[in-house]
Coordinates of C-alpha atoms and ligand atoms in Angstrom, one line a residue:
A13 CA -1.2 -4.7 -21.1
V14 CA -3.3 -6.3 -18.2
G15 CA -2.9 -10.0 -18.2
A16 CA -5.5 -12.2 -16.7
S17 CA -3.2 -12.7 -13.8
T18 CA -2.4 -9.2 -12.7
K19 CA -6.9 -9.2 -12.9
S20 CA -6.8 -10.7 -10.3
K21 CA -4.9 -8.0 -8.3
P22 CA -6.4 -5.0 -6.3
R23 CA -6.2 -2.2 -8.1
L24 CA -6.5 1.7 -7.3
L25 CA -7.6 4.2 -9.0
L26 CA -5.6 8.1 -8.2
M27 CA -8.4 11.3 -8.7
G28 CA -7.9 14.6 -7.0
Q29 CA -7.7 18.3 -8.7
R30 CA -5.2 19.3 -9.9
R31 CA -2.1 19.9 -7.3
S32 CA -3.5 18.3 -5.0
G33 CA 0.0 15.8 -4.8
K34 CA -1.9 13.2 -6.8
S35 CA 2.1 12.2 -8.8
S36 CA 3.2 13.4 -4.9
I37 CA 1.6 10.0 -3.8
S38 CA 2.5 7.7 -6.5
S39 CA 6.3 8.7 -6.7
V40 CA 6.9 9.0 -3.6
V41 CA 5.5 5.4 -2.5
F42 CA 5.4 3.5 -5.5
H43 CA 9.2 5.0 -7.2
K44 CA 11.0 5.6 -3.7
L45 CA 11.0 9.7 -5.1
P46 CA 12.2 11.6 -1.2
P47 CA 9.5 13.6 -0.5
N48 CA 11.3 16.9 -0.8
E49 CA 12.6 16.8 -4.1
T50 CA 7.9 16.4 -5.4
L51 CA 8.5 19.8 -5.6
F52 CA 9.9 19.5 -9.0
L53 CA 7.8 17.9 -10.6
E54 CA 5.1 17.7 -13.2
S55 CA 1.7 18.3 -12.2
T56 CA 0.0 15.1 -13.9
V57 CA -1.5 16.8 -17.6
R58 CA -2.8 13.3 -18.6
I59 CA -4.2 10.1 -17.4
Q60 CA -0.9 7.5 -16.8
K61 CA -1.6 4.4 -16.4
D62 CA 1.9 3.6 -14.0
S63 CA 1.8 -0.5 -13.3
M64 CA 4.7 -1.0 -11.2
A65 CA 6.5 -4.5 -9.5
S66 CA 4.2 -4.5 -6.7
F67 CA 1.3 -7.4 -5.3
M68 CA -1.0 -5.5 -5.9
D69 CA -0.2 -4.6 -9.4
F70 CA -1.1 -1.7 -8.5
Q71 CA -2.0 0.3 -11.9
V72 CA -2.3 3.6 -10.3
W73 CA -4.2 5.9 -12.6
D74 CA -3.6 9.0 -12.1
F75 CA -6.0 11.3 -12.8
P76 CA -5.8 15.1 -14.0
G77 CA -7.8 17.1 -11.3
Q78 CA -8.7 19.2 -14.8
I79 CA -10.6 16.9 -17.1
D80 CA -14.1 15.6 -16.0
I81 CA -14.2 12.4 -17.6
F82 CA -17.8 11.3 -16.5
E83 CA -18.2 14.9 -19.3
D84 CA -16.1 13.5 -21.9
N85 CA -17.5 11.0 -23.8
G86 CA -14.0 10.4 -25.1
F87 CA -13.8 7.7 -21.5
D88 CA -14.5 4.8 -21.4
M89 CA -16.2 3.6 -18.6
D90 CA -15.9 0.4 -17.6
A91 CA -12.8 0.3 -18.6
I92 CA -11.6 2.4 -16.6
F93 CA -14.8 1.5 -13.5
G94 CA -15.2 -1.5 -13.8
E95 CA -12.6 -4.1 -12.5
I96 CA -11.0 -1.1 -9.9
G97 CA -11.4 -2.2 -6.2
A98 CA -10.8 1.2 -4.9
L99 CA -11.3 4.9 -5.6
I100 CA -8.6 7.2 -4.0
W101 CA -10.0 11.2 -3.9
V102 CA -6.9 13.3 -2.9
I103 CA -8.1 16.5 -1.3
D104 CA -5.2 19.2 -0.2
A105 CA -6.0 20.5 2.8
Q106 CA -3.6 23.2 2.7
D107 CA -6.5 25.0 0.3
D108 CA -9.8 25.5 -0.7
Y109 CA -10.7 22.5 -0.4
L110 CA -14.9 22.8 -1.4
E111 CA -14.9 22.2 -5.0
A112 CA -12.9 19.7 -3.9
V113 CA -15.4 18.0 -1.8
A114 CA -18.1 19.5 -4.8
R115 CA -16.4 17.4 -7.3
L116 CA -15.9 14.6 -5.9
N117 CA -20.0 14.6 -4.3
S118 CA -20.9 14.2 -7.7
T119 CA -18.0 11.2 -8.5
I120 CA -19.7 9.6 -6.1
A121 CA -23.0 10.1 -6.7
I122 CA -22.3 8.3 -10.1
L123 CA -20.4 5.6 -9.1
Q124 CA -22.9 5.0 -6.3
S125 CA -25.4 3.9 -9.0
R126 CA -23.2 2.7 -11.5
Y127 CA -20.4 0.3 -9.6
P128 CA -21.9 0.9 -6.5
N129 CA -19.0 -2.1 -4.9
I130 CA -15.8 0.6 -6.1
N131 CA -14.7 1.4 -2.1
I132 CA -14.0 5.3 -1.9
E133 CA -11.9 6.2 0.0
V134 CA -11.0 9.8 0.4
F135 CA -7.4 11.3 1.0
I136 CA -7.3 14.8 3.0
H137 CA -4.0 15.7 1.7
K138 CA -1.4 18.3 3.0
V139 CA -2.1 17.8 6.9
D140 CA 1.4 17.9 7.7
G141 CA 2.0 21.5 9.5
L142 CA -1.1 21.6 10.3
S143 CA -2.4 21.5 14.1
D144 CA -4.0 18.1 15.5
D145 CA -6.8 20.1 16.0
Y146 CA -7.2 21.6 12.8
K147 CA -7.2 18.2 11.5
L148 CA -9.7 17.2 13.3
D149 CA -11.2 20.3 12.5
I150 CA -10.9 20.0 8.6
Q151 CA -11.1 16.1 8.1
R152 CA -15.4 16.4 10.7
D153 CA -16.5 19.2 7.6
I154 CA -15.6 17.4 4.9
T155 CA -17.2 14.3 6.5
I156 CA -19.8 15.8 7.0
R157 CA -19.7 17.5 4.0
I158 CA -20.3 14.5 2.2
Q159 CA -22.6 12.2 4.7
D160 CA -24.9 15.1 4.1
E161 CA -25.3 15.5 0.2
L162 CA -25.0 11.4 0.1
S163 CA -27.6 11.1 2.0
D164 CA -30.1 13.8 0.3
Q165 CA -29.5 11.8 -2.4
G166 CA -30.0 8.6 -0.7
Y167 CA -27.3 7.2 -0.8
E168 CA -27.4 6.7 3.3
N169 CA -24.1 3.8 3.0
A170 CA -22.0 4.0 0.1
P171 CA -18.4 2.8 1.4
V172 CA -16.6 6.3 1.8
T173 CA -13.7 5.9 4.5
F174 CA -11.5 9.4 5.7
H175 CA -7.2 9.5 6.0
L176 CA -5.0 11.9 7.5
T177 CA -2.3 12.1 4.9
S178 CA 1.7 13.4 4.0
I179 CA 3.7 11.8 1.8
Y180 CA 6.4 13.1 4.4
N181 CA 5.7 11.0 6.7
H182 CA 4.9 6.7 6.9
S183 CA 0.7 8.6 7.2
I184 CA 0.6 7.6 3.7
F185 CA 2.6 4.7 3.9
E186 CA -1.5 3.2 6.3
A187 CA -3.4 4.9 4.8
F188 CA -2.6 2.6 2.4
S189 CA -2.1 -0.5 4.1
K190 CA -5.4 0.6 5.1
V191 CA -7.0 1.1 1.3
I192 CA -5.7 -2.3 0.2
Q193 CA -6.6 -4.7 3.2
K194 CA -10.1 -3.8 2.8
L195 CA -9.4 -5.3 -1.0
I196 CA -8.4 -8.1 0.2
P197 CA -9.5 -11.6 0.5
R198 CA -10.4 -13.0 3.6
L199 CA -8.1 -10.9 5.0
G200 CA -8.8 -12.3 8.7
T201 CA -7.1 -15.4 7.7
L202 CA -3.8 -13.9 6.6
E203 CA -4.4 -11.7 10.9
S204 CA -5.0 -15.7 12.0
M205 CA -1.6 -17.1 10.7
L206 CA -0.1 -13.9 11.4
D207 CA -1.8 -13.8 15.2
N208 CA -0.7 -17.9 15.8
L209 CA 3.8 -16.7 14.3
C210 CA 3.7 -14.1 17.0
R211 CA 2.6 -16.7 19.6
T212 CA 4.3 -19.3 18.8
C213 CA 7.9 -17.1 18.3
R214 CA 6.9 -14.5 21.2
F215 CA 7.4 -12.0 19.0
G216 CA 6.4 -8.7 19.4
K217 CA 5.0 -7.2 16.2
A218 CA 5.0 -9.3 12.7
Y219 CA 3.7 -7.7 9.1
L220 CA 3.1 -8.7 5.7
F221 CA 4.1 -6.4 3.6
D222 CA 4.8 -5.5 -0.2
V223 CA 8.4 -4.9 -0.6
L224 CA 8.7 -2.5 -3.4
S225 CA 5.7 0.2 -1.3
K226 CA 6.7 -0.9 2.0
I227 CA 2.5 -1.2 1.9
Y228 CA 1.9 -3.6 4.0
I229 CA -1.0 -5.9 3.4
A230 CA -1.8 -7.7 6.7
T231 CA -0.6 -7.4 10.5
D232 CA -1.2 -9.5 13.3
S233 CA -3.8 -8.1 15.4
S234 CA -1.7 -6.9 18.6
P235 CA -2.4 -2.8 18.7
A236 CA -1.1 -1.1 15.4
D237 CA 2.0 1.0 16.7
M238 CA 3.7 3.7 13.9
A239 CA 6.7 3.3 15.2
S240 CA 7.2 -0.3 14.6
Y241 CA 5.9 0.0 11.3
E242 CA 8.1 2.1 11.0
I243 CA 11.5 -0.4 12.0
C244 CA 10.3 -2.9 10.2
S245 CA 10.0 -0.7 6.8
D246 CA 13.1 1.3 6.6
Y247 CA 14.8 -2.4 8.1
I248 CA 13.8 -3.7 4.0
D249 CA 15.5 -0.7 2.6
V250 CA 18.9 -2.0 4.9
I251 CA 18.0 -5.7 3.6
I252 CA 17.4 -4.7 0.2
D253 CA 20.5 -3.0 0.0
I254 CA 22.5 -5.6 1.7
T255 CA 21.3 -7.7 -0.7
D256 CA 22.1 -5.4 -3.6
V257 CA 26.0 -6.0 -3.2
Y258 CA 25.6 -8.9 -1.1
G259 CA 25.2 -12.7 -2.9
T260 CA 25.5 -15.8 -0.3
W261 CA 24.0 -18.9 -1.0
H262 CA 22.2 -21.0 -4.0
R263 CA 18.7 -21.1 -4.5
S264 CA 17.0 -24.1 -6.0
E265 CA 15.8 -23.1 -9.6
E266 CA 11.9 -22.4 -8.0
G267 CA 12.8 -21.0 -5.4
R268 CA 15.1 -18.2 -7.9
K269 CA 12.3 -18.2 -11.1
R270 CA 10.6 -17.1 -8.0
L271 CA 12.3 -13.8 -6.8
E272 CA 13.8 -12.8 -10.8
G273 CA 13.0 -9.4 -11.0
E274 CA 12.3 -6.6 -9.0
P275 CA 11.6 -5.6 -6.3
W276 CA 14.7 -7.8 -5.5
N277 CA 16.6 -7.2 -8.5
G278 CA 16.7 -9.7 -11.2
K279 CA 20.4 -11.3 -11.9
L280 CA 20.9 -13.8 -9.8
E281 CA 22.3 -16.3 -12.3
D282 CA 25.0 -13.7 -12.3
Q283 CA 26.0 -13.7 -9.6
V284 CA 28.4 -16.4 -7.6
G285 CA 25.1 -17.3 -5.5
C286 CA 22.4 -15.5 -4.9
P287 CA 21.3 -12.7 -2.9
T288 CA 20.3 -13.7 0.4
V289 CA 16.4 -12.4 1.3
E290 CA 15.9 -14.6 4.4
S291 CA 17.9 -12.0 7.4
C292 CA 17.7 -10.9 10.8
L293 CA 19.2 -7.9 13.0
V294 CA 20.2 -7.0 15.9
L295 CA 19.2 -3.4 16.3
H296 CA 21.3 -0.8 19.3
D297 CA 19.3 1.1 20.4
S298 CA 15.5 -1.5 20.4
K299 CA 18.0 -4.6 22.2
K300 CA 14.8 -6.6 19.4
P301 CA 15.7 -8.8 16.2
I302 CA 13.8 -8.2 13.5
M303 CA 13.8 -10.6 11.0
L304 CA 12.7 -10.3 7.5
R305 CA 11.6 -13.5 5.6
E306 CA 11.2 -14.0 1.0
V307 CA 7.0 -14.6 1.3
D308 CA 7.4 -14.3 -3.0
R309 CA 8.3 -12.0 -6.2
Y310 CA 6.3 -9.0 -3.5
L311 CA 5.3 -9.7 -0.1
A312 CA 7.9 -10.0 3.3
L313 CA 7.6 -11.1 6.4
V314 CA 8.8 -8.8 8.4
A315 CA 8.7 -9.2 12.7
I316 CA 9.8 -7.9 15.6
M317 CA 11.2 -10.9 17.3
G318 CA 11.4 -11.0 21.8
E319 CA 14.2 -10.2 23.0
D320 CA 16.0 -13.8 23.7
S321 CA 14.0 -15.3 19.8
Y322 CA 18.3 -15.6 19.7
D323 CA 18.0 -18.9 21.9
K324 CA 15.4 -20.5 20.4
M325 CA 16.8 -20.0 16.2
P326 CA 15.5 -23.6 15.1
L327 CA 12.2 -23.1 16.8
V328 CA 11.7 -19.8 15.3
N329 CA 13.0 -20.3 11.3
M330 CA 10.3 -23.9 11.5
N331 CA 7.7 -21.3 12.8
V332 CA 9.3 -19.3 10.2
E333 CA 9.2 -21.7 8.2
A334 CA 5.2 -22.8 8.4
T335 CA 3.7 -19.4 7.8
V336 CA 5.9 -18.7 4.3
E337 CA 4.7 -22.3 3.9
G338 CA 0.2 -20.8 4.9
L339 CA 0.9 -17.5 3.3
T340 CA 1.9 -18.6 0.5
E341 CA -1.1 -21.8 -0.1
F342 CA -3.3 -18.4 1.0
F343 CA -1.9 -16.5 -1.9
N344 CA -2.0 -19.7 -4.3
I345 CA -5.2 -20.5 -3.4
T346 CA -7.9 -16.7 -3.7
R347 CA -5.4 -16.0 -7.3
R348 CA -7.4 -19.1 -8.0
K349 CA -10.3 -18.6 -7.6
K350 CA -11.2 -15.6 -9.0
Ligands
LIG409 P1 -0.9 16.9 -9.1 O1 -1.3 18.1 -9.7 O2 -2.3 15.8 -8.5 O3 -0.3 15.3 -9.3 O4 -0.2 17.3 -7.9 P2 1.5 17.4 -7.5 O5 1.9 15.8 -7.1 O6 2.4 17.3 -8.6 O7 1.8 18.3 -5.8 C1 1.3 19.4 -5.9 C2 2.6 20.3 -5.5 O8 2.0 19.3 -3.2 C3 4.1 19.7 -4.8 O9 4.6 21.1 -5.2 C4 4.1 18.8 -4.0 O10 5.7 18.9 -3.5 C5 3.3 19.3 -2.8 N1 2.9 17.7 -2.3 C6 2.1 17.1 -2.0 N2 2.5 16.2 -1.5 C7 1.8 16.8 0.0 C8 1.8 16.6 1.1 O11 2.0 15.5 1.1 N3 2.6 17.6 2.2 C9 2.1 19.0 1.6 N4 3.2 20.1 2.3 N5 3.3 19.0 -0.3 C10 2.7 17.8 -1.1

Protein backbone atom coordinates (compact mmCIF):
# COMPACT_ATOMS: atom_id res chain seq x y z
CA ALA A 1 0.00 0.00 0.00
CA VAL A 2 1.25 3.47 -0.79
CA GLY A 3 0.72 5.64 2.26
CA ALA A 4 0.59 9.39 2.33
CA SER A 5 4.15 9.60 3.58
CA THR A 6 5.57 7.44 0.81
CA LYS A 7 3.90 9.50 -1.90
CA SER A 8 6.31 12.34 -1.36
CA LYS A 9 9.29 10.10 -2.00
CA PRO A 10 10.89 9.96 -5.41
CA ARG A 11 9.70 6.95 -7.34
CA LEU A 12 11.36 5.13 -10.18
CA LEU A 13 10.02 2.80 -12.80
CA LEU A 14 12.25 0.29 -14.53
CA MET A 15 11.42 -0.83 -18.06
CA GLY A 16 13.08 -2.55 -20.96
CA GLN A 17 13.00 -5.67 -23.04
CA ARG A 18 13.22 -9.17 -21.75
CA ARG A 19 16.76 -10.15 -20.71
CA SER A 20 17.95 -6.55 -20.83
CA GLY A 21 18.92 -6.80 -17.15
CA LYS A 22 16.04 -5.28 -15.15
CA SER A 23 15.76 -8.00 -12.52
CA SER A 24 19.52 -8.10 -12.17
CA ILE A 25 19.70 -4.35 -11.61
CA SER A 26 17.03 -4.27 -8.94
CA SER A 27 18.45 -7.35 -7.22
CA VAL A 28 22.00 -6.03 -7.15
CA VAL A 29 21.16 -2.46 -6.16
CA PHE A 30 18.25 -3.01 -3.80
CA HIS A 31 18.67 -6.55 -2.53
CA LYS A 32 22.45 -6.92 -2.34
CA LEU A 33 22.60 -9.86 -4.71
CA PRO A 34 26.19 -10.53 -5.86
CA PRO A 35 26.32 -9.73 -9.63
CA ASN A 36 27.44 -13.25 -10.58
CA GLU A 37 24.30 -14.74 -9.10
CA THR A 38 22.07 -12.81 -11.51
CA LEU A 39 22.95 -15.49 -14.04
CA PHE A 40 20.45 -17.71 -12.24
CA LEU A 41 17.66 -15.16 -11.90
CA GLU A 42 14.32 -15.86 -13.44
CA SER A 43 13.69 -13.32 -16.14
CA THR A 44 10.88 -10.93 -15.29
CA VAL A 45 7.60 -12.46 -16.35
CA ARG A 46 5.14 -10.08 -14.78
CA ILE A 47 4.94 -6.64 -13.29
CA GLN A 48 6.66 -6.54 -9.97
CA LYS A 49 6.09 -3.83 -7.49
CA ASP A 50 9.11 -3.91 -5.33
CA SER A 51 8.96 -2.04 -2.04
CA MET A 52 11.98 -1.62 0.15
CA ALA A 53 13.20 0.36 3.11
CA SER A 54 14.87 3.16 1.30
CA PHE A 55 14.81 6.92 1.39
CA MET A 56 13.31 6.78 -2.07
CA ASP A 57 10.56 4.34 -1.20
CA PHE A 58 11.75 2.76 -4.35
CA GLN A 59 8.88 1.06 -5.81
CA VAL A 60 10.80 -0.24 -8.69
CA TRP A 61 8.14 -1.46 -11.03
CA ASP A 62 9.84 -4.04 -13.06
CA PHE A 63 8.00 -4.36 -16.33
CA PRO A 64 8.48 -7.30 -18.59
CA GLY A 65 9.84 -6.23 -21.93
CA GLN A 66 7.32 -8.44 -23.66
CA ILE A 67 4.07 -6.73 -22.83
CA ASP A 68 3.30 -3.54 -24.60
CA ILE A 69 1.63 -1.83 -21.71
CA PHE A 70 0.29 0.97 -23.84
CA GLU A 71 -1.76 -1.29 -26.02
CA ASP A 72 -3.05 -3.49 -23.29
CA ASN A 73 -6.17 -1.95 -21.84
CA GLY A 74 -5.69 -3.81 -18.60
CA PHE A 75 -3.18 -1.19 -17.50
CA ASP A 76 -4.16 1.99 -15.77
CA MET A 77 -1.77 4.56 -17.22
CA ASP A 78 -2.45 7.14 -14.52
CA ALA A 79 -1.83 4.66 -11.75
CA ILE A 80 1.45 3.67 -13.33
CA PHE A 81 2.80 7.00 -14.52
CA GLY A 82 0.87 9.49 -12.41
CA GLU A 83 3.36 9.63 -9.57
CA ILE A 84 6.70 8.45 -10.83
CA GLY A 85 9.63 10.79 -11.04
CA ALA A 86 11.75 8.93 -13.55
CA LEU A 87 11.41 6.16 -16.05
CA ILE A 88 14.57 4.08 -16.37
CA TRP A 89 14.73 2.30 -19.71
CA VAL A 90 17.29 -0.50 -19.85
CA ILE A 91 18.91 -1.34 -23.19
CA ASP A 92 21.20 -4.36 -23.55
CA ALA A 93 24.32 -2.95 -25.23
CA GLN A 94 25.66 -6.43 -25.92
CA ASP A 95 22.64 -7.31 -28.03
CA ASP A 96 21.03 -5.90 -31.14
CA TYR A 97 19.35 -2.80 -29.78
CA LEU A 98 17.33 -1.50 -32.72
CA GLU A 99 14.07 -2.96 -31.52
CA ALA A 100 14.68 -1.68 -27.98
CA VAL A 101 15.35 1.80 -29.35
CA ALA A 102 12.17 1.70 -31.45
CA ARG A 103 10.08 0.74 -28.42
CA LEU A 104 11.72 3.38 -26.33
CA ASN A 105 10.97 5.99 -28.98
CA SER A 106 7.28 5.20 -28.99
CA THR A 107 7.23 5.15 -25.19
CA ILE A 108 8.87 8.56 -24.98
CA ALA A 109 6.38 9.99 -27.46
CA ILE A 110 3.43 8.78 -25.38
CA LEU A 111 4.95 9.98 -22.13
CA GLN A 112 5.77 13.38 -23.60
CA SER A 113 2.19 13.91 -24.69
CA ARG A 114 0.62 12.84 -21.40
CA TYR A 115 3.23 13.00 -18.63
CA PRO A 116 5.83 15.51 -19.83
CA ASN A 117 7.39 15.90 -16.38
CA ILE A 118 8.72 12.39 -16.13
CA ASN A 119 12.47 12.21 -16.61
CA ILE A 120 13.51 9.53 -19.03
CA GLU A 121 16.79 7.88 -18.10
CA VAL A 122 18.27 5.48 -20.60
CA PHE A 123 20.63 2.89 -19.12
CA ILE A 124 22.84 1.58 -21.90
CA HIS A 125 23.51 -1.55 -19.93
CA LYS A 126 25.97 -4.48 -19.78
CA VAL A 127 28.84 -2.32 -21.02
CA ASP A 128 31.33 -4.39 -19.03
CA GLY A 129 33.57 -6.17 -21.49
CA LEU A 130 33.11 -3.51 -24.18
CA SER A 131 36.07 -1.32 -25.10
CA ASP A 132 35.87 2.36 -24.21
CA ASP A 133 35.71 3.35 -27.88
CA TYR A 134 32.95 0.91 -28.60
CA LYS A 135 30.96 2.09 -25.56
CA LEU A 136 31.08 5.67 -26.78
CA ASP A 137 30.14 4.62 -30.32
CA ILE A 138 27.09 2.82 -29.05
CA GLN A 139 26.11 5.71 -26.84
CA ARG A 140 26.44 8.14 -29.74
CA ASP A 141 24.46 5.90 -32.06
CA ILE A 142 21.60 5.37 -29.61
CA THR A 143 21.50 9.05 -28.67
CA ILE A 144 21.23 10.11 -32.31
CA ARG A 145 18.54 7.57 -33.11
CA ILE A 146 16.44 8.79 -30.23
CA GLN A 147 16.99 12.48 -30.67
CA ASP A 148 16.28 12.37 -34.41
CA GLU A 149 13.03 10.61 -33.80
CA LEU A 150 12.06 13.02 -31.05
CA SER A 151 12.74 16.11 -33.10
CA ASP A 152 10.79 14.62 -36.01
CA GLN A 153 7.85 14.45 -33.65
CA GLY A 154 8.40 17.92 -32.29
CA TYR A 155 9.77 16.98 -28.88
CA GLU A 156 13.15 18.70 -29.04
CA ASN A 157 13.44 19.31 -25.34
CA ALA A 158 12.31 15.99 -23.96
CA PRO A 159 14.13 15.25 -20.69
CA VAL A 160 16.10 12.23 -21.91
CA THR A 161 19.49 11.37 -20.40
CA PHE A 162 21.89 8.53 -21.22
CA HIS A 163 24.04 6.48 -18.83
CA LEU A 164 26.54 3.68 -19.47
CA THR A 165 25.94 0.99 -16.84
CA SER A 166 26.97 -2.44 -15.64
CA ILE A 167 26.12 -4.44 -12.53
CA TYR A 168 29.72 -5.63 -12.36
CA ASN A 169 31.08 -2.29 -11.18
CA HIS A 170 29.93 0.88 -9.45
CA SER A 171 28.59 2.47 -12.63
CA ILE A 172 25.07 1.23 -11.89
CA PHE A 173 25.13 2.98 -8.48
CA GLU A 174 26.58 6.13 -10.00
CA ALA A 175 23.82 6.20 -12.61
CA PHE A 176 21.08 5.73 -10.00
CA SER A 177 22.64 8.50 -7.94
CA LYS A 178 22.42 10.91 -10.86
CA VAL A 179 18.85 9.85 -11.59
CA ILE A 180 17.73 10.38 -8.02
CA GLN A 181 19.55 13.67 -7.53
CA LYS A 182 17.46 15.24 -10.26
CA LEU A 183 14.36 14.40 -8.28
CA ILE A 184 15.45 16.07 -5.05
CA PRO A 185 13.90 19.49 -4.66
CA ARG A 186 16.50 22.13 -3.72
CA LEU A 187 19.46 19.80 -4.19
CA GLY A 188 21.71 22.87 -4.15
CA THR A 189 20.89 23.47 -0.48
CA LEU A 190 22.00 19.94 0.38
CA GLU A 191 25.19 20.39 -1.58
CA SER A 192 26.08 23.60 0.15
CA MET A 193 25.56 21.97 3.55
CA LEU A 194 28.08 19.32 2.54
CA ASP A 195 30.40 21.99 1.10
CA ASN A 196 30.31 23.80 4.43
CA LEU A 197 31.10 20.64 6.31
CA CYS A 198 34.05 19.86 4.06
CA ARG A 199 35.39 23.38 4.36
CA THR A 200 35.12 23.73 8.13
CA CYS A 201 36.44 20.23 8.86
CA ARG A 202 38.85 19.97 5.91
CA PHE A 203 37.19 16.81 4.70
CA GLY A 204 38.21 15.48 1.31
CA LYS A 205 34.75 14.40 0.21
CA ALA A 206 31.32 14.00 1.82
CA TYR A 207 28.33 11.98 0.68
CA LEU A 208 24.78 11.64 1.86
CA PHE A 209 23.97 7.99 1.26
CA ASP A 210 20.80 5.99 1.08
CA VAL A 211 22.18 3.20 3.23
CA LEU A 212 20.19 0.30 1.87
CA SER A 213 20.96 0.87 -1.79
CA LYS A 214 24.23 2.78 -1.39
CA ILE A 215 22.97 5.34 -3.84
CA TYR A 216 24.10 8.81 -2.89
CA ILE A 217 21.51 11.53 -2.65
CA ALA A 218 24.01 14.38 -2.62
CA THR A 219 27.70 15.13 -2.40
CA ASP A 220 29.83 18.25 -1.96
CA SER A 221 30.87 20.15 -5.06
CA SER A 222 34.49 18.99 -5.18
CA PRO A 223 35.17 16.89 -8.29
CA ALA A 224 33.50 13.48 -8.24
CA ASP A 225 35.81 10.53 -8.26
CA MET A 226 34.93 6.87 -8.34
CA ALA A 227 37.60 5.90 -5.79
CA SER A 228 36.11 8.07 -3.04
CA TYR A 229 32.67 6.75 -3.76
CA GLU A 230 33.88 3.17 -3.57
CA ILE A 231 35.71 3.71 -0.29
CA CYS A 232 32.68 5.34 1.30
CA SER A 233 30.20 2.82 -0.02
CA ASP A 234 32.36 -0.11 1.14
CA TYR A 235 32.61 1.55 4.52
CA ILE A 236 28.84 1.39 4.90
CA ASP A 237 29.05 -2.39 4.55
CA VAL A 238 31.73 -2.54 7.21
CA ILE A 239 29.63 -0.51 9.62
CA ILE A 240 26.42 -2.42 8.94
CA ASP A 241 28.30 -5.67 9.61
CA ILE A 242 29.76 -4.35 12.83
CA THR A 243 26.48 -2.95 14.11
CA ASP A 244 24.87 -6.31 13.47
CA VAL A 245 27.33 -7.91 15.85
CA TYR A 246 28.11 -5.35 18.52
CA GLY A 247 26.04 -2.84 20.38
CA THR A 248 27.45 -0.06 22.47
CA TRP A 249 25.56 2.85 23.91
CA HIS A 250 22.00 3.69 24.75
CA ARG A 251 19.92 6.06 22.72
CA SER A 252 16.97 8.23 23.54
CA GLU A 253 13.54 6.77 22.92
CA GLU A 254 13.18 9.06 19.93
CA GLY A 255 16.53 8.06 18.50
CA ARG A 256 15.69 4.42 18.91
CA LYS A 257 12.38 4.76 17.06
CA ARG A 258 14.10 6.52 14.23
CA LEU A 259 16.57 3.74 13.69
CA GLU A 260 14.61 0.58 14.13
CA GLY A 261 13.99 -1.39 10.99
CA GLU A 262 16.04 -1.64 7.87
CA PRO A 263 18.77 -0.97 7.06
CA TRP A 264 20.09 -0.53 10.57
CA ASN A 265 18.28 -3.71 11.45
CA GLY A 266 15.80 -3.44 14.31
CA LYS A 267 15.66 -5.22 17.58
CA LEU A 268 17.46 -2.42 19.32
CA GLU A 269 15.63 -3.00 22.59
CA ASP A 270 16.62 -6.67 22.71
CA GLN A 271 20.23 -5.72 22.94
CA VAL A 272 22.15 -4.58 25.94
CA GLY A 273 22.99 -1.38 24.22
CA CYS A 274 22.20 -0.02 20.80
CA PRO A 275 24.18 -0.39 17.63
CA THR A 276 26.57 2.41 17.15
CA VAL A 277 26.11 4.09 13.86
CA GLU A 278 28.50 6.85 14.62
CA SER A 279 31.90 5.70 13.67
CA CYS A 280 35.28 6.63 12.49
CA LEU A 281 37.98 4.41 11.07
CA VAL A 282 41.38 4.78 9.48
CA LEU A 283 41.89 2.78 6.34
CA HIS A 284 45.45 1.63 6.12
CA ASP A 285 45.93 2.11 2.43
CA SER A 286 44.68 5.67 2.27
CA LYS A 287 45.86 7.03 5.67
CA LYS A 288 42.73 9.12 5.72
CA PRO A 289 40.07 8.34 8.30
CA ILE A 290 36.48 7.82 7.18
CA MET A 291 33.51 8.82 9.27
CA LEU A 292 29.91 7.72 9.17
CA ARG A 293 26.99 9.26 11.00
CA GLU A 294 23.36 8.24 10.60
CA VAL A 295 20.89 11.00 9.69
CA ASP A 296 17.63 9.09 9.83
CA ARG A 297 16.57 5.52 9.36
CA TYR A 298 17.53 5.57 5.67
CA LEU A 299 20.25 8.14 5.28
CA ALA A 300 23.81 8.39 6.49
CA LEU A 301 26.50 10.99 6.15
CA VAL A 302 29.83 9.45 5.10
CA ALA A 303 32.97 11.48 4.62
CA ILE A 304 36.64 11.06 3.89
CA MET A 305 38.31 13.13 6.57
CA GLY A 306 41.65 14.93 6.47
CA GLU A 307 44.84 13.26 7.70
CA ASP A 308 44.90 15.52 10.74
CA SER A 309 41.21 15.21 11.58
CA TYR A 310 41.88 13.05 14.64
CA ASP A 311 43.65 15.97 16.30
CA LYS A 312 40.52 18.08 16.26
CA MET A 313 37.73 15.62 16.84
CA PRO A 314 35.69 17.88 19.13
CA LEU A 315 35.48 20.47 16.40
CA VAL A 316 34.74 17.82 13.77
CA ASN A 317 32.00 16.27 15.91
CA MET A 318 30.41 19.63 16.52
CA ASN A 319 30.28 20.41 12.82
CA VAL A 320 29.01 16.96 11.92
CA GLU A 321 26.23 17.32 14.51
CA ALA A 322 25.28 20.70 13.09
CA THR A 323 25.19 19.31 9.57
CA VAL A 324 23.04 16.36 10.64
CA GLU A 325 20.62 18.77 12.28
CA GLY A 326 20.50 20.85 9.12
CA LEU A 327 19.89 17.77 6.97
CA THR A 328 17.12 16.55 9.26
CA GLU A 329 15.43 19.90 9.06
CA PHE A 330 15.83 19.99 5.29
CA PHE A 331 14.02 16.69 4.86
CA ASN A 332 11.31 17.59 7.35
CA ILE A 333 10.62 20.76 5.44
CA THR A 334 10.64 19.23 1.97
CA ARG A 335 8.36 16.41 3.13
CA ARG A 336 5.89 18.78 4.73
CA LYS A 337 5.74 21.09 1.73
CA LYS A 338 4.79 18.41 -0.75
P1 LIG B 1 15.27 -9.00 -17.33
O1 LIG B 1 14.52 -9.98 -18.15
O2 LIG B 1 15.28 -7.64 -17.96
O3 LIG B 1 14.82 -8.94 -15.90
O4 LIG B 1 16.80 -9.47 -17.37
P2 LIG B 1 17.65 -10.26 -16.28
O5 LIG B 1 17.86 -9.42 -15.08
O6 LIG B 1 17.04 -11.60 -16.07
O7 LIG B 1 19.07 -10.40 -16.99
C1 LIG B 1 19.31 -11.19 -18.11
C2 LIG B 1 20.77 -11.61 -18.15
O8 LIG B 1 21.63 -10.50 -18.28
C3 LIG B 1 21.22 -12.37 -16.90
O9 LIG B 1 21.90 -13.53 -17.30
C4 LIG B 1 22.17 -11.40 -16.21
O10 LIG B 1 23.22 -12.08 -15.52
C5 LIG B 1 22.71 -10.59 -17.36
N1 LIG B 1 23.13 -9.22 -16.96
C6 LIG B 1 22.41 -8.31 -16.28
N2 LIG B 1 23.11 -7.17 -16.07
C7 LIG B 1 24.33 -7.37 -16.65
C8 LIG B 1 25.52 -6.56 -16.80
O11 LIG B 1 25.62 -5.41 -16.34
N3 LIG B 1 26.56 -7.11 -17.50
C9 LIG B 1 26.50 -8.38 -18.02
N4 LIG B 1 27.58 -8.82 -18.67
N5 LIG B 1 25.41 -9.16 -17.89
C10 LIG B 1 24.33 -8.68 -17.23
